[in-house]
CSV table of C-alpha atoms in Angstrom, one decimal:
chain,number,residue,atom,x,y,z
X,1,MET,CA,4.2,-15.0,-18.6
X,2,ASP,CA,1.8,-12.8,-20.6
X,3,ARG,CA,3.1,-9.4,-21.5
X,4,SER,CA,0.3,-7.7,-19.4
X,5,THR,CA,1.6,-9.1,-16.2
X,6,LEU,CA,4.1,-7.7,-13.7
X,7,LYS,CA,7.6,-9.0,-14.0
X,8,GLY,CA,8.4,-11.1,-11.0
X,9,SER,CA,11.7,-9.3,-10.5
X,10,SER,CA,9.8,-6.1,-9.9
X,11,LEU,CA,8.5,-7.4,-6.6
X,12,THR,CA,11.1,-6.3,-4.1
X,13,TYR,CA,10.1,-8.4,-1.1
X,14,PRO,CA,7.5,-11.2,-0.9
X,15,LEU,CA,4.7,-10.9,1.6
X,16,TYR,CA,3.0,-13.8,3.4
X,17,SER,CA,-0.1,-14.5,5.4
X,18,ALA,CA,0.2,-15.2,9.1
X,19,SER,CA,-1.0,-18.8,8.5
X,20,GLU,CA,1.8,-19.4,5.9
X,21,VAL,CA,4.4,-18.2,8.3
X,22,GLN,CA,3.0,-20.3,11.2
X,23,LYS,CA,2.7,-23.4,9.0
X,24,HIS,CA,6.2,-23.4,7.5
X,25,GLU,CA,8.5,-21.6,10.0
X,26,GLY,CA,9.0,-24.8,12.0
X,27,GLU,CA,9.9,-26.7,8.8
X,28,ALA,CA,12.3,-24.0,7.7
X,29,ALA,CA,13.9,-23.9,11.1
X,30,ILE,CA,14.5,-27.7,11.2
X,31,SER,CA,16.0,-27.5,7.7
X,32,VAL,CA,18.8,-25.3,9.1
X,33,GLY,CA,19.2,-27.2,12.4
X,34,LEU,CA,17.0,-25.0,14.7
X,35,SER,CA,14.0,-25.7,16.9
X,36,LEU,CA,11.0,-23.4,17.5
X,37,TRP,CA,12.5,-22.8,20.9
X,38,ASP,CA,15.7,-21.6,19.2
X,39,LEU,CA,13.5,-19.3,17.0
X,40,MET,CA,11.9,-17.8,20.1
X,41,GLN,CA,15.3,-17.1,21.6
X,42,ARG,CA,16.4,-15.4,18.4
X,43,ALA,CA,13.2,-13.4,18.1
X,44,GLY,CA,13.4,-12.1,21.7
X,45,ASN,CA,17.1,-11.2,21.2
X,46,ALA,CA,16.3,-9.4,17.9
X,47,ALA,CA,13.5,-7.5,19.6
X,48,TYR,CA,15.8,-6.6,22.5
X,49,LEU,CA,18.5,-5.3,20.2
X,50,ALA,CA,16.0,-3.3,18.3
X,51,LEU,CA,14.8,-1.7,21.5
X,52,ARG,CA,18.3,-0.9,22.7
X,53,SER,CA,19.2,0.6,19.3
X,54,ARG,CA,16.1,2.7,19.1
X,55,TRP,CA,16.0,3.8,22.7
X,56,PRO,CA,19.6,3.5,24.1
X,57,LEU,CA,18.9,5.7,27.1
X,58,ALA,CA,15.7,3.8,28.3
X,59,THR,CA,16.1,2.2,31.7
X,60,ASN,CA,12.6,1.3,32.7
X,61,ILE,CA,11.0,-1.2,30.3
X,62,LEU,CA,7.4,-2.3,30.6
X,63,VAL,CA,6.8,-5.6,28.8
X,64,LEU,CA,3.2,-6.6,28.2
X,65,CYS,CA,2.9,-10.3,27.3
X,66,GLY,CA,0.1,-12.5,26.2
X,67,ARG,CA,-0.1,-16.3,26.7
X,68,GLY,CA,1.1,-17.4,23.3
X,69,ASN,CA,4.5,-17.5,21.5
X,70,ASN,CA,4.3,-13.7,21.0
X,71,GLY,CA,4.3,-13.4,24.8
X,72,GLY,CA,7.2,-15.9,24.8
X,73,ASP,CA,9.2,-13.5,22.7
X,74,GLY,CA,8.4,-10.8,25.3
X,75,PHE,CA,9.6,-13.0,28.2
X,76,VAL,CA,12.9,-13.6,26.3
X,77,LEU,CA,13.3,-9.9,25.8
X,78,GLY,CA,12.6,-9.2,29.5
X,79,ARG,CA,15.2,-11.8,30.6
X,80,LEU,CA,17.8,-10.1,28.4
X,81,ALA,CA,17.0,-6.7,29.8
X,82,LEU,CA,17.4,-8.0,33.3
X,83,SER,CA,20.8,-9.4,32.4
X,84,GLU,CA,21.9,-5.9,31.5
X,85,GLU,CA,20.5,-4.6,34.8
X,86,LEU,CA,17.6,-2.6,33.3
X,87,GLN,CA,14.4,-2.1,35.3
X,88,VAL,CA,11.9,-4.6,33.9
X,89,THR,CA,8.2,-4.6,34.8
X,90,LEU,CA,6.6,-7.6,33.1
X,91,CYS,CA,2.8,-7.8,33.0
X,92,GLN,CA,1.0,-10.8,31.6
X,93,VAL,CA,-2.3,-9.7,30.3
X,94,GLY,CA,-5.2,-12.1,30.3
X,95,HIS,CA,-5.0,-15.6,31.8
X,96,SER,CA,-1.4,-16.1,32.8
X,97,GLU,CA,-1.9,-19.7,33.9
X,98,GLN,CA,-2.7,-20.7,30.3
X,99,SER,CA,0.8,-20.2,29.0
X,100,ALA,CA,2.0,-23.4,27.4
X,101,GLY,CA,4.8,-24.9,25.4
X,102,ASP,CA,7.8,-22.7,24.6
X,103,ALA,CA,6.0,-19.6,25.9
X,104,ALA,CA,5.7,-21.3,29.4
X,105,LYS,CA,9.3,-22.3,29.2
X,106,ALA,CA,10.4,-18.7,28.3
X,107,LYS,CA,8.3,-17.5,31.3
X,108,ALA,CA,10.0,-19.9,33.6
X,109,ALA,CA,13.4,-18.8,32.4
X,110,PHE,CA,12.5,-15.1,33.0
X,111,MET,CA,11.5,-15.9,36.5
X,112,ALA,CA,14.5,-18.0,37.2
X,113,ALA,CA,16.6,-15.0,36.2
X,114,GLY,CA,15.0,-13.0,39.0
X,115,GLY,CA,12.1,-11.5,37.1
X,116,GLU,CA,8.6,-11.1,38.5
X,117,VAL,CA,5.3,-11.3,36.6
X,118,THR,CA,2.5,-9.0,37.6
X,119,GLY,CA,-1.0,-8.4,36.5
X,120,TRP,CA,-2.2,-5.4,34.5
X,121,GLN,CA,-2.4,-2.1,36.3
X,122,PRO,CA,-2.8,1.2,34.3
X,123,GLU,CA,-0.4,3.0,36.7
X,124,LEU,CA,2.5,0.9,35.4
X,125,LEU,CA,2.5,3.0,32.3
X,126,ALA,CA,3.6,6.2,34.2
X,127,LYS,CA,7.1,4.7,35.1
X,128,ALA,CA,7.9,3.3,31.7
X,129,ASP,CA,10.4,4.7,29.2
X,130,VAL,CA,9.4,2.1,26.6
X,131,ILE,CA,6.5,-0.3,26.3
X,132,VAL,CA,7.0,-3.7,24.6
X,133,ASP,CA,3.8,-5.0,23.1
X,134,ALA,CA,4.0,-8.8,23.1
X,135,MET,CA,0.4,-9.4,23.8
X,136,LEU,CA,-1.5,-10.7,20.8
X,137,GLY,CA,0.4,-12.4,18.0
X,138,THR,CA,-0.3,-12.7,14.3
X,139,GLY,CA,-3.1,-15.3,14.8
X,140,ALA,CA,-5.4,-12.9,16.7
X,141,LYS,CA,-8.5,-11.9,14.7
X,142,GLY,CA,-11.8,-10.2,15.4
X,143,PRO,CA,-12.9,-7.8,18.1
X,144,LEU,CA,-10.7,-7.5,21.1
X,145,ARG,CA,-11.7,-9.3,24.3
X,146,SER,CA,-11.4,-7.8,27.8
X,147,PRO,CA,-8.9,-6.8,29.2
X,148,PHE,CA,-7.0,-6.3,25.9
X,149,ASP,CA,-9.3,-3.5,24.8
X,150,GLU,CA,-8.8,-1.5,28.0
X,151,VAL,CA,-5.0,-2.2,28.0
X,152,ILE,CA,-4.6,-1.0,24.4
X,153,ALA,CA,-6.7,2.1,25.0
X,154,CYS,CA,-4.5,3.0,27.9
X,155,ILE,CA,-1.3,2.4,26.0
X,156,ASN,CA,-2.4,4.6,23.2
X,157,ASN,CA,-3.2,7.4,25.6
X,158,ALA,CA,0.0,7.1,27.6
X,159,GLY,CA,2.4,9.0,25.3
X,160,VAL,CA,5.1,6.4,25.8
X,161,PRO,CA,7.0,4.9,22.9
X,162,VAL,CA,6.0,1.4,22.0
X,163,LEU,CA,7.9,-1.5,20.3
X,164,ALA,CA,5.5,-4.1,18.9
X,165,ILE,CA,6.7,-7.6,18.5
X,166,ASP,CA,5.7,-9.1,15.1
X,167,ILE,CA,2.5,-7.0,14.8
X,168,PRO,CA,0.8,-4.3,16.8
X,169,SER,CA,-1.8,-6.0,19.0
X,170,GLY,CA,-5.3,-5.6,17.8
X,171,MET,CA,-4.4,-5.4,14.1
X,172,ASN,CA,-5.3,-8.2,11.6
X,173,ALA,CA,-2.0,-9.6,10.4
X,174,ASP,CA,-3.4,-10.5,7.0
X,175,THR,CA,-5.4,-7.4,6.1
X,176,GLY,CA,-4.2,-4.5,8.3
X,177,TRP,CA,-7.8,-4.0,9.5
X,178,VAL,CA,-8.4,-2.8,13.0
X,179,GLU,CA,-11.8,-4.0,14.3
X,180,SER,CA,-11.9,-1.8,17.4
X,181,TYR,CA,-8.5,-0.9,19.0
X,182,ALA,CA,-5.0,-1.6,18.0
X,183,VAL,CA,-1.7,-0.5,19.5
X,184,HIS,CA,-0.2,2.6,17.9
X,185,ALA,CA,3.4,1.4,17.8
X,186,THR,CA,6.4,3.6,17.4
X,187,ALA,CA,8.2,0.7,15.8
X,188,THR,CA,7.4,-2.8,14.9
X,189,ILE,CA,9.8,-5.7,14.4
X,190,CYS,CA,8.5,-8.5,12.2
X,191,PHE,CA,10.0,-12.0,12.0
X,192,VAL,CA,10.6,-14.8,9.4
X,193,GLY,CA,8.2,-13.4,6.7
X,194,ARG,CA,6.8,-10.0,6.1
X,195,LYS,CA,3.1,-10.2,7.0
X,196,LEU,CA,0.5,-8.9,4.5
X,197,GLY,CA,-1.4,-6.7,7.0
X,198,LEU,CA,1.7,-4.6,7.9
X,199,PHE,CA,1.7,-2.8,4.5
X,200,THR,CA,-1.8,-1.5,3.7
X,201,GLY,CA,-4.9,0.1,5.1
X,202,SER,CA,-5.0,0.9,8.8
X,203,ALA,CA,-1.5,-0.4,9.3
X,204,ALA,CA,-0.1,3.0,8.2
X,205,ASP,CA,-1.4,4.4,11.5
X,206,HIS,CA,-0.3,1.6,13.7
X,207,VAL,CA,3.0,0.0,12.6
X,208,GLY,CA,5.4,2.9,12.9
X,209,GLU,CA,8.9,2.2,11.8
X,210,LEU,CA,9.0,-1.3,10.5
X,211,GLN,CA,12.0,-3.5,11.0
X,212,PHE,CA,12.4,-7.1,9.7
X,213,ASN,CA,14.5,-10.0,10.9
X,214,ASP,CA,14.3,-13.4,9.2
X,215,LEU,CA,15.9,-15.1,12.3
X,216,GLY,CA,18.4,-16.8,10.0
X,217,ILE,CA,15.8,-19.0,8.3
X,218,GLY,CA,14.6,-16.5,5.6
X,219,ALA,CA,16.1,-18.3,2.6
X,220,ALA,CA,14.8,-21.7,3.8
X,221,PHE,CA,11.3,-20.3,4.4
X,222,ASP,CA,11.2,-18.5,1.0
X,223,GLY,CA,12.1,-21.8,-0.6
X,224,LEU,CA,9.1,-23.5,1.0
X,225,VAL,CA,6.4,-20.9,0.3
X,226,GLU,CA,5.8,-19.2,-3.1
X,227,SER,CA,4.2,-15.8,-2.7
X,228,CYS,CA,2.5,-13.9,-5.5
X,229,VAL,CA,2.2,-10.8,-3.4
X,230,GLY,CA,5.1,-8.4,-2.8
X,231,LEU,CA,6.4,-4.9,-2.1
X,232,VAL,CA,7.3,-2.9,-5.2
X,233,ARG,CA,9.5,0.1,-5.5
X,234,ARG,CA,10.4,2.5,-8.3
X,235,GLN,CA,14.1,1.7,-8.5
X,236,THR,CA,13.5,-1.9,-9.7
X,237,PHE,CA,11.8,-0.5,-12.9
X,238,ASN,CA,14.7,1.8,-13.8
X,239,PRO,CA,15.8,-0.5,-16.7
X,240,LEU,CA,12.4,0.0,-18.3
X,241,ILE,CA,13.0,3.8,-18.6
X,242,ALA,CA,16.5,3.8,-19.9
X,243,PRO,CA,18.0,7.0,-21.5
X,244,ARG,CA,16.5,7.8,-24.9
X,245,SER,CA,18.2,7.4,-28.2
X,246,LYS,CA,19.9,10.5,-29.5
X,247,VAL,CA,18.0,10.1,-32.8
X,248,SER,CA,14.5,9.7,-31.3
X,249,HIS,CA,11.5,11.9,-32.0
X,250,LYS,CA,8.1,12.7,-30.5
X,251,GLY,CA,6.4,9.9,-32.4
X,252,ASP,CA,8.6,7.3,-30.6
X,253,TYR,CA,7.1,8.1,-27.2
X,254,GLY,CA,3.4,7.6,-27.8
X,255,ARG,CA,0.2,9.4,-28.3
X,256,VAL,CA,-2.3,9.9,-25.4
X,257,SER,CA,-5.8,11.1,-25.7
X,258,LEU,CA,-7.6,12.2,-22.5
X,259,VAL,CA,-11.4,12.4,-22.3
X,260,GLY,CA,-13.0,14.4,-19.6
X,261,GLY,CA,-13.6,17.9,-18.3
X,262,ASP,CA,-17.3,18.3,-18.3
X,263,GLN,CA,-18.6,21.8,-17.8
X,264,SER,CA,-16.9,23.4,-14.8
X,265,TYR,CA,-14.4,20.5,-14.5
X,266,ALA,CA,-11.6,21.4,-16.8
X,267,GLY,CA,-9.0,21.4,-14.1
X,268,ALA,CA,-8.9,17.7,-13.6
X,269,LEU,CA,-8.3,17.0,-17.3
X,270,VAL,CA,-5.5,19.6,-17.4
X,271,LEU,CA,-3.8,18.0,-14.4
X,272,ALA,CA,-3.9,14.5,-16.0
X,273,ALA,CA,-2.6,15.9,-19.4
X,274,ARG,CA,0.2,17.8,-17.7
X,275,ALA,CA,1.2,14.7,-15.8
X,276,ALA,CA,1.3,12.7,-19.0
X,277,LEU,CA,3.6,15.3,-20.5
X,278,ARG,CA,5.9,15.3,-17.5
X,279,ALA,CA,6.0,11.5,-17.5
X,280,GLY,CA,7.4,11.6,-21.0
X,281,ALA,CA,4.5,11.0,-23.5
X,282,GLY,CA,5.3,12.3,-27.0
X,283,LEU,CA,2.0,13.8,-27.9
X,284,ILE,CA,-1.1,14.7,-25.9
X,285,ALA,CA,-4.6,15.5,-27.0
X,286,THR,CA,-7.7,16.2,-24.9
X,287,ILE,CA,-11.4,15.8,-25.7
X,288,THR,CA,-13.4,18.1,-23.4
X,289,HIS,CA,-16.6,20.1,-23.1
X,290,PRO,CA,-17.0,23.2,-25.3
X,291,GLY,CA,-15.6,26.3,-23.7
X,292,HIS,CA,-12.5,24.7,-22.1
X,293,GLN,CA,-10.0,25.0,-25.0
X,294,ALA,CA,-8.8,28.4,-24.0
X,295,VAL,CA,-8.1,27.6,-20.4
X,296,MET,CA,-6.4,24.3,-21.3
X,297,LEU,CA,-4.1,25.9,-23.8
X,298,ALA,CA,-3.3,28.8,-21.4
X,299,GLN,CA,-2.3,26.2,-18.8
X,300,GLN,CA,-0.3,24.0,-21.2
X,301,PRO,CA,0.2,25.2,-24.8
X,302,GLU,CA,1.7,21.9,-25.8
X,303,LEU,CA,-1.7,20.2,-25.7
X,304,MET,CA,-4.0,19.6,-28.7
X,305,CYS,CA,-7.5,20.3,-27.5
X,306,LEU,CA,-10.7,19.2,-29.1
X,307,GLU,CA,-14.0,20.6,-27.8
X,308,SER,CA,-16.9,18.2,-28.1
X,309,ALA,CA,-20.6,18.9,-27.5
X,310,GLU,CA,-21.3,15.3,-28.3
X,311,SER,CA,-19.5,12.2,-29.5
X,312,ASP,CA,-19.1,12.5,-33.3
X,313,GLU,CA,-16.7,11.6,-36.1
X,314,LEU,CA,-14.0,14.1,-34.8
X,315,VAL,CA,-14.1,12.5,-31.4
X,316,GLU,CA,-13.8,9.0,-32.9
X,317,ASN,CA,-10.8,10.1,-35.1
X,318,ARG,CA,-9.0,11.6,-32.1
X,319,LEU,CA,-9.6,8.5,-30.1
X,320,ASN,CA,-8.4,6.3,-33.0
X,321,TRP,CA,-5.3,8.4,-33.2
X,322,ALA,CA,-4.1,7.6,-29.7
X,323,ASP,CA,-2.0,4.7,-28.5
X,324,VAL,CA,-3.7,4.9,-25.1
X,325,VAL,CA,-6.8,6.7,-23.9
X,326,VAL,CA,-7.5,8.1,-20.4
X,327,VAL,CA,-11.2,8.6,-19.5
X,328,GLY,CA,-12.5,10.0,-16.3
X,329,PRO,CA,-10.8,13.2,-15.0
X,330,GLY,CA,-13.6,15.7,-14.6
X,331,LEU,CA,-15.9,13.6,-16.7
X,332,GLY,CA,-18.9,14.2,-14.6
X,333,ARG,CA,-21.9,11.9,-14.3
X,334,ARG,CA,-24.3,13.7,-16.7
X,335,SER,CA,-25.2,12.7,-20.2
X,336,TRP,CA,-22.1,14.4,-21.7
X,337,GLY,CA,-19.8,12.2,-19.6
X,338,LEU,CA,-21.8,9.0,-20.2
X,339,GLN,CA,-21.8,9.6,-24.0
X,340,HIS,CA,-18.1,10.1,-24.1
X,341,LEU,CA,-17.4,7.2,-21.9
X,342,GLN,CA,-19.4,4.9,-24.1
X,343,ALA,CA,-17.5,6.2,-27.2
X,344,THR,CA,-14.2,5.5,-25.4
X,345,LEU,CA,-15.2,2.0,-24.4
X,346,GLN,CA,-15.6,1.1,-28.1
X,347,GLN,CA,-11.8,1.7,-28.6
X,348,PRO,CA,-9.5,-1.3,-28.9
X,349,GLN,CA,-6.4,0.3,-27.5
X,350,PRO,CA,-5.4,0.3,-23.8
X,351,LEU,CA,-7.5,2.5,-21.5
X,352,VAL,CA,-6.9,4.2,-18.2
X,353,VAL,CA,-10.1,4.6,-16.3
X,354,ASP,CA,-10.4,6.9,-13.3
X,355,ALA,CA,-12.8,9.1,-11.3
X,356,ASP,CA,-16.3,9.6,-12.6
X,357,ALA,CA,-15.7,7.1,-15.4
X,358,LEU,CA,-15.5,4.5,-12.6
X,359,ASN,CA,-18.8,5.8,-11.1
X,360,LEU,CA,-20.5,5.6,-14.4
X,361,LEU,CA,-19.3,2.1,-15.0
X,362,ALA,CA,-20.6,1.1,-11.6
X,363,ALA,CA,-24.1,2.3,-12.6
X,364,MET,CA,-24.1,0.2,-15.8
X,365,PRO,CA,-26.3,-2.9,-15.7
X,366,ASP,CA,-23.6,-4.9,-17.4
X,367,ILE,CA,-20.1,-3.6,-16.6
X,368,PRO,CA,-17.8,-4.5,-19.4
X,369,TYR,CA,-14.8,-6.9,-18.9
X,370,ARG,CA,-11.6,-6.3,-20.8
X,371,SER,CA,-8.0,-7.3,-20.5
X,372,ASN,CA,-6.3,-4.1,-21.6
X,373,TRP,CA,-7.4,-1.4,-19.2
X,374,VAL,CA,-6.1,0.0,-15.9
X,375,LEU,CA,-8.8,1.0,-13.4
X,376,THR,CA,-7.7,3.3,-10.5
X,377,PRO,CA,-10.4,3.3,-7.8
X,378,HIS,CA,-10.2,4.8,-4.4
X,379,PRO,CA,-12.1,2.8,-1.7
X,380,GLY,CA,-15.4,4.6,-2.3
X,381,GLU,CA,-15.3,3.9,-6.1
X,382,ALA,CA,-14.2,0.3,-5.4
X,383,ALA,CA,-17.2,-0.1,-3.1
X,384,ARG,CA,-19.6,1.1,-5.8
X,385,LEU,CA,-18.0,-1.2,-8.4
X,386,LEU,CA,-18.4,-4.2,-6.1
X,387,GLY,CA,-21.8,-3.2,-4.8
X,388,CYS,CA,-20.7,-3.1,-1.2
X,389,ASP,CA,-19.9,-0.4,1.4
X,390,ILE,CA,-16.5,1.2,1.9
X,391,GLU,CA,-15.9,-0.6,5.2
X,392,GLU,CA,-16.1,-4.0,3.5
X,393,VAL,CA,-13.4,-2.8,1.1
X,394,GLU,CA,-11.2,-1.6,3.9
X,395,GLN,CA,-11.7,-4.7,6.0
X,396,ASP,CA,-9.8,-6.7,3.4
X,397,ARG,CA,-8.2,-4.6,0.7
X,398,TYR,CA,-6.4,-7.6,-0.7
X,399,ALA,CA,-9.7,-9.4,-1.2
X,400,ALA,CA,-11.3,-6.3,-2.7
X,401,VAL,CA,-8.6,-5.7,-5.3
X,402,ARG,CA,-8.8,-9.4,-6.3
X,403,ALA,CA,-12.6,-9.3,-6.6
X,404,LEU,CA,-12.4,-6.1,-8.8
X,405,GLN,CA,-9.9,-7.6,-11.1
X,406,LYS,CA,-11.9,-10.9,-11.4
X,407,LYS,CA,-15.0,-8.9,-12.2
X,408,LEU,CA,-13.5,-6.3,-14.6
X,409,GLY,CA,-10.2,-7.7,-15.9
X,410,GLY,CA,-7.1,-5.8,-16.7
X,411,VAL,CA,-5.1,-4.2,-13.9
X,412,VAL,CA,-6.7,-2.7,-10.9
X,413,VAL,CA,-5.0,-0.1,-8.7
X,414,LEU,CA,-6.7,0.2,-5.4
X,415,LYS,CA,-5.5,3.5,-4.0
X,416,GLY,CA,-4.9,4.4,-0.4
X,417,PRO,CA,-2.2,3.8,2.2
X,418,GLY,CA,-0.4,0.8,0.9
X,419,THR,CA,-1.8,1.1,-2.7
X,420,LEU,CA,-2.5,-2.4,-4.3
X,421,ILE,CA,-1.8,-3.2,-8.0
X,422,TYR,CA,-3.2,-6.5,-9.2
X,423,ASP,CA,-3.2,-7.9,-12.7
X,424,GLY,CA,-4.7,-11.3,-12.0
X,425,GLN,CA,-1.4,-13.0,-11.3
X,426,GLN,CA,0.9,-10.7,-9.3
X,427,LEU,CA,-0.3,-8.4,-6.5
X,428,ALA,CA,2.1,-5.5,-5.9
X,429,VAL,CA,2.0,-3.4,-2.8
X,430,ALA,CA,3.4,0.1,-2.9
X,431,THR,CA,4.0,1.8,0.5
X,432,VAL,CA,4.7,5.2,-1.0
X,433,GLY,CA,3.3,8.7,-0.5
X,434,ASN,CA,2.1,10.5,2.5
X,435,PRO,CA,-0.9,12.3,4.0
X,436,GLY,CA,0.0,15.4,1.9
X,437,MET,CA,-1.6,13.6,-1.0
X,438,ALA,CA,-5.1,14.0,0.6
X,439,SER,CA,-6.0,16.9,-1.7
X,440,GLY,CA,-7.9,17.3,-4.9
X,441,GLY,CA,-6.3,16.3,-8.2
X,442,MET,CA,-3.8,13.7,-7.0
X,443,GLY,CA,-5.7,10.9,-8.8
X,444,ASP,CA,-5.7,12.9,-12.0
X,445,ILE,CA,-1.9,13.1,-11.8
X,446,LEU,CA,-1.6,9.3,-11.3
X,447,CYS,CA,-3.7,8.4,-14.3
X,448,GLY,CA,-1.7,10.7,-16.5
X,449,ILE,CA,1.5,9.1,-15.5
X,450,ILE,CA,0.1,5.6,-16.1
X,451,ALA,CA,-1.0,6.5,-19.6
X,452,ALA,CA,2.3,8.1,-20.5
X,453,LEU,CA,4.2,5.0,-19.4
X,454,ILE,CA,1.9,2.7,-21.5
X,455,ALA,CA,2.4,5.1,-24.4
X,456,GLN,CA,6.1,4.7,-24.1
X,457,GLY,CA,5.9,0.9,-24.4
X,458,LEU,CA,5.5,-0.5,-20.9
X,459,THR,CA,3.0,-3.2,-20.2
X,460,ILE,CA,-0.1,-2.1,-18.5
X,461,SER,CA,0.9,-3.9,-15.3
X,462,ASP,CA,4.4,-2.4,-15.2
X,463,ALA,CA,3.1,1.0,-16.1
X,464,ALA,CA,0.5,0.9,-13.3
X,465,ALA,CA,3.0,-0.2,-10.7
X,466,LEU,CA,5.8,2.1,-11.7
X,467,ALA,CA,3.3,5.1,-12.0
X,468,VAL,CA,2.1,4.5,-8.4
X,469,CYS,CA,5.7,4.5,-7.2
X,470,ILE,CA,6.6,7.7,-9.2
X,471,HIS,CA,3.4,9.3,-7.9
X,472,GLY,CA,4.2,8.5,-4.3
X,473,ASP,CA,7.9,9.4,-4.5
X,474,ALA,CA,7.1,12.7,-6.2
X,475,ALA,CA,4.7,13.5,-3.3
X,476,GLU,CA,7.6,12.7,-0.8
X,477,MET,CA,9.8,15.2,-2.7
X,478,ALA,CA,7.0,17.8,-2.9
X,479,THR,CA,6.3,17.7,0.8
X,480,ILE,CA,9.8,18.3,2.0
X,481,MET,CA,8.6,21.6,3.5
X,482,GLY,CA,5.5,20.0,5.1
X,483,GLU,CA,2.6,17.8,4.1
X,484,ARG,CA,-0.3,20.1,4.8
X,485,GLY,CA,-1.1,22.4,1.9
X,486,THR,CA,0.5,20.2,-0.8
X,487,CYS,CA,-1.2,20.7,-4.2
X,488,ALA,CA,-1.3,18.2,-7.1
X,489,THR,CA,0.6,20.6,-9.3
X,490,ASP,CA,3.5,20.5,-6.8
X,491,LEU,CA,4.3,16.9,-8.0
X,492,LEU,CA,4.8,17.8,-11.6
X,493,PRO,CA,8.5,18.9,-11.6
X,494,HIS,CA,9.4,15.9,-9.5
X,495,ILE,CA,7.7,13.5,-11.9
X,496,ARG,CA,10.1,14.8,-14.6
X,497,THR,CA,13.0,14.1,-12.3
X,498,LEU,CA,11.9,10.6,-11.5
X,499,VAL,CA,11.3,9.4,-15.1
X,500,ASN,CA,14.9,10.3,-15.8
X,501,PRO,CA,16.8,8.0,-13.4
């Protein structure tokens, strides 16, 4: 594997499309002596145990079933609840007479156990301690049909905890996109293979606490399907940031130049530079607009600061000096920023490109392609680079990050809930961070961490993925007293802790 790519071992858990699971779960089951009916029994049992563990005092269970196998899982759960003398109200939403196969068999078993099946009535919600969402499985796509739109809206307004089976109804299992309505689950239990859509985009608002059960066929299934998409976490990278040699010096840990801070925008560049220092880079230099040197050195005296009215030989020398260059924090979109971006793009060493550097790139008639840069767009910047609108990016974040990497090369970090990191071969998903990060300067912190890790010898792919994890974990540590009001600078002391495992 090329040194620019993510190490396979850094992907903690593989993720799969709904069609991959549907296509291969039967084959995996047969290989270990099980049938699809056996899998349905195991899924219903696992969901029931999850419900009893999470809500042990619940006595009134409302189970909402669809006509497919997802509904079949719900019927199994309902039968098990009846066997323990819980009060079970089971409502089949939609056309109940269309249940077929194992789902129809599970329905018959529920009724043979004394259960009754009723139609949808909003007043059923008032008596429920817990709602089980077994309406629409992983194959459902597109806008909701009636009556599912009405049912889901009522569930979300009821204030009753919800356990979703395999996926919250209304959410796309492959993308996490919600077309109109989707269940806001308190918890979701996922089976056989972790579905792509559970980990990015709108999923963060709908999945709740995620549990996984491979139903005893996980190893067989993983052997049948090779996934190049997976969850990534910081701890798997710890060997890459081992304790330093006792005879090391600052020159061993890389030189980073940061370009940005147009007039009135010095703060962004300071944040990126401070993050690079806290993430362990040996030497840091900034190239910024005249008048910013004093404020930068007052904030961080360890910096070397070059003021530049225009790109010249001094700028070129400082760029050549660096092992990695960051361009974008506070760069602005005026002629000063464009000139300094163009100078930076001439450099052969790895680049980290963020913020207005991305917006300036998007406006270029011929956007350059290179293999040794890391681009860190949020969805708005991604949309500008792709020439589409933000909704198109969010509808399928996996497709968007792949399209960006194909167009621009290098490593693309598509920020947001469930940040995606793609290097052209491996696609890593990082479910880190929290809403406290929705404040100015967080992206500047991230690009500083990425640059520092590259400067210390990590590949651009490993540096990008590890930096995203450090960034998100630092935010978790910084928000222990509450998410609202978190500032980017609050992450800095925690970054230092996390790069010293």
